[in-house]
Amino acid sequence: MTAAALPFAGNIRRVRSEADERRAMAAEVRAGLLSRPMPSLPSKYFYDERGGALFDEITRLPEYYLTRAEEALLPGVAREVAARVRPRHLLELGSGAGGKVRMLLGAMASEGTLESCTLLDVSEAVIADSLSRLRVEHPGLRTAGIVGDFLTDLAAAEVAESRLIAFLGSTVGNIHPRDTPAFFRSAAAALAPPAAMLLGLDLVKDRARLEAAYDDARGVTAEFNLNILRVMNARLGADFDASAFEHVAFYDADEAWIEMRLRARRAMVVRVPGAEAELTLAEGGEIRTEISCKYTRPALEALLRGTGLEIERWWTDPESLFALALLRRTSG
Ligand code: SAH
Ligand code: AVI
């Protein structure tokens, strides 16, 4: 089915029908479980209702500095971006339940340019929730939601000119570096000048601080990690026993990423009928569930090379924990 042929639920549009989405999920999960040397699961499947709530809890943990650092930067950056770019349309990718989009909308409204806001996320519930709150705050605002994947579905958002794409929270870090250039190319194609993209990036820093952010004392991140197994059980009929896995998170300095894994406490065979897959794990066997890349400005510049986007402005907090980068289309 094409995007245009699919029904609107309110003004939330699915890029794929539920049946097509289920088929895509089955194929992705199957490919991940078959990959070697280590099986993996795609991190976008953390975010069912419980996963979204656990992520929200993570953003408030003392160890998880990312959200606080970005939210401290955003009001000033939002004002500057609104004045510099004068965007009429905001498109937020991986919007989640967060309030960050409201800071951007507030700044665009103050400039008098704000016309519409579109949220794109894999989770329809999260979009519906956010949009209803935005409509209360900005009664005249045109709002829309797109249930889709930011890696493949950016073209589903129709207006390209005078647009600001916001991709915050360092969610770009959850994209494997081999796929990041293709993602930036599709973002460039979705931006007609003078449009721009505001990108949130977690920065390389000392190992202890990074690892604490992904292995908090209260074990919320561990619950978040294990939740992906519950999603597999609920959506693909898998028989993962979540209590037989432990949470693993470590910083790989060579790759400049945090890696999250689930380690089997005992040998087991897991059936995943919805993905026509079976996974055999030895005791101590691991499944990779997420990478979370950490950046430097030169590393981002290298990833952007040849994609049609370049850094126009770069802001960081006084401790250089987190950065916001304004990306524009390169000329030519
Ligand atoms: N932007 C928010 C939320 C980050 S959590 C913040 O900065 O705090 C990551 C969000 O991205 C979740 O809402 C999740 O559902 C969404 N997401 C993850 N992978 C995605 C993908 N491939 N395509 C679209 N949305 C995705
Ligand atoms: C959404 N994303 C940027 C989070 C991150 O930090 O990579 C997801 C997360 N994983 C563990 N904690 C939070």
Coordinates of N, CA and C in Angstrom, one line a residue, residues 7 16 46 60 67 107 114 123 137 142 153 167 185 194 197 204 215 218 223 229 244 253 256 295 322-323 331:
P7 N -5.5 5.0 5.6 CA -6.4 5.9 6.3 C -5.8 6.8 7.4
R16 N 2.8 2.5 6.8 CA 2.5 1.1 6.5 C 1.2 0.7 7.2
F46 N 12.1 -1.2 21.6 CA 11.9 -0.9 23.0 C 10.6 -0.2 23.4
R60 N 14.7 11.2 33.8 CA 14.8 11.9 35.1 C 15.8 11.3 36.1
T67 N 19.3 14.3 29.0 CA 18.1 15.1 28.8 C 18.2 16.5 29.5
A107 N 9.3 29.2 20.6 CA 10.3 30.2 19.9 C 9.8 30.5 18.5
L114 N 5.3 30.4 13.1 CA 4.8 29.1 13.3 C 3.5 28.8 12.5
S123 N 5.8 5.0 17.4 CA 4.7 4.7 18.4 C 3.5 5.7 18.1
E137 N -2.0 23.9 23.8 CA -1.1 25.0 24.0 C -1.1 26.0 22.8
R142 N -1.6 23.9 13.0 CA -1.9 22.7 12.2 C -1.0 21.6 12.7
D153 N 11.3 6.6 6.1 CA 10.0 7.2 5.8 C 10.0 8.7 5.8
F167 N 15.7 16.6 15.6 CA 16.0 15.2 15.9 C 16.9 15.3 17.2
R185 N 21.4 11.8 4.1 CA 21.1 12.0 2.7 C 19.5 12.2 2.6
P194 N 15.5 27.5 2.5 CA 16.5 27.6 3.6 C 16.2 26.8 4.8
M197 N 18.1 21.5 9.9 CA 17.9 20.4 10.9 C 18.6 20.7 12.2
V204 N 31.4 12.4 23.4 CA 32.4 11.6 24.0 C 32.9 12.2 25.3
D215 N 23.6 2.4 33.2 CA 23.5 1.3 34.1 C 23.2 1.9 35.5
R218 N 19.2 2.4 40.3 CA 17.9 1.9 40.5 C 17.4 0.8 39.6
E223 N 15.5 -2.5 33.3 CA 14.1 -2.8 33.0 C 13.8 -2.4 31.6
L229 N 12.3 -7.8 25.3 CA 11.9 -9.2 25.3 C 10.4 -9.4 25.4
A244 N 15.4 -14.6 33.0 CA 16.6 -15.4 32.7 C 17.7 -14.6 32.0
A253 N 35.3 2.2 23.5 CA 36.0 3.5 23.1 C 36.4 3.5 21.7
A256 N 33.4 4.3 19.9 CA 32.8 5.5 20.5 C 31.2 5.3 20.6
Y295 N 29.6 11.4 20.2 CA 30.2 12.2 19.1 C 31.2 13.2 19.5
F322 N 26.9 17.6 26.1 CA 25.9 17.4 25.1 C 26.0 18.5 24.0
A323 N 25.7 18.3 22.8 CA 25.7 19.3 21.8 C 24.4 19.4 21.0
S331 N 25.7 24.1 -0.3 CA 25.4 24.7 -1.6 C 25.9 23.8 -2.7

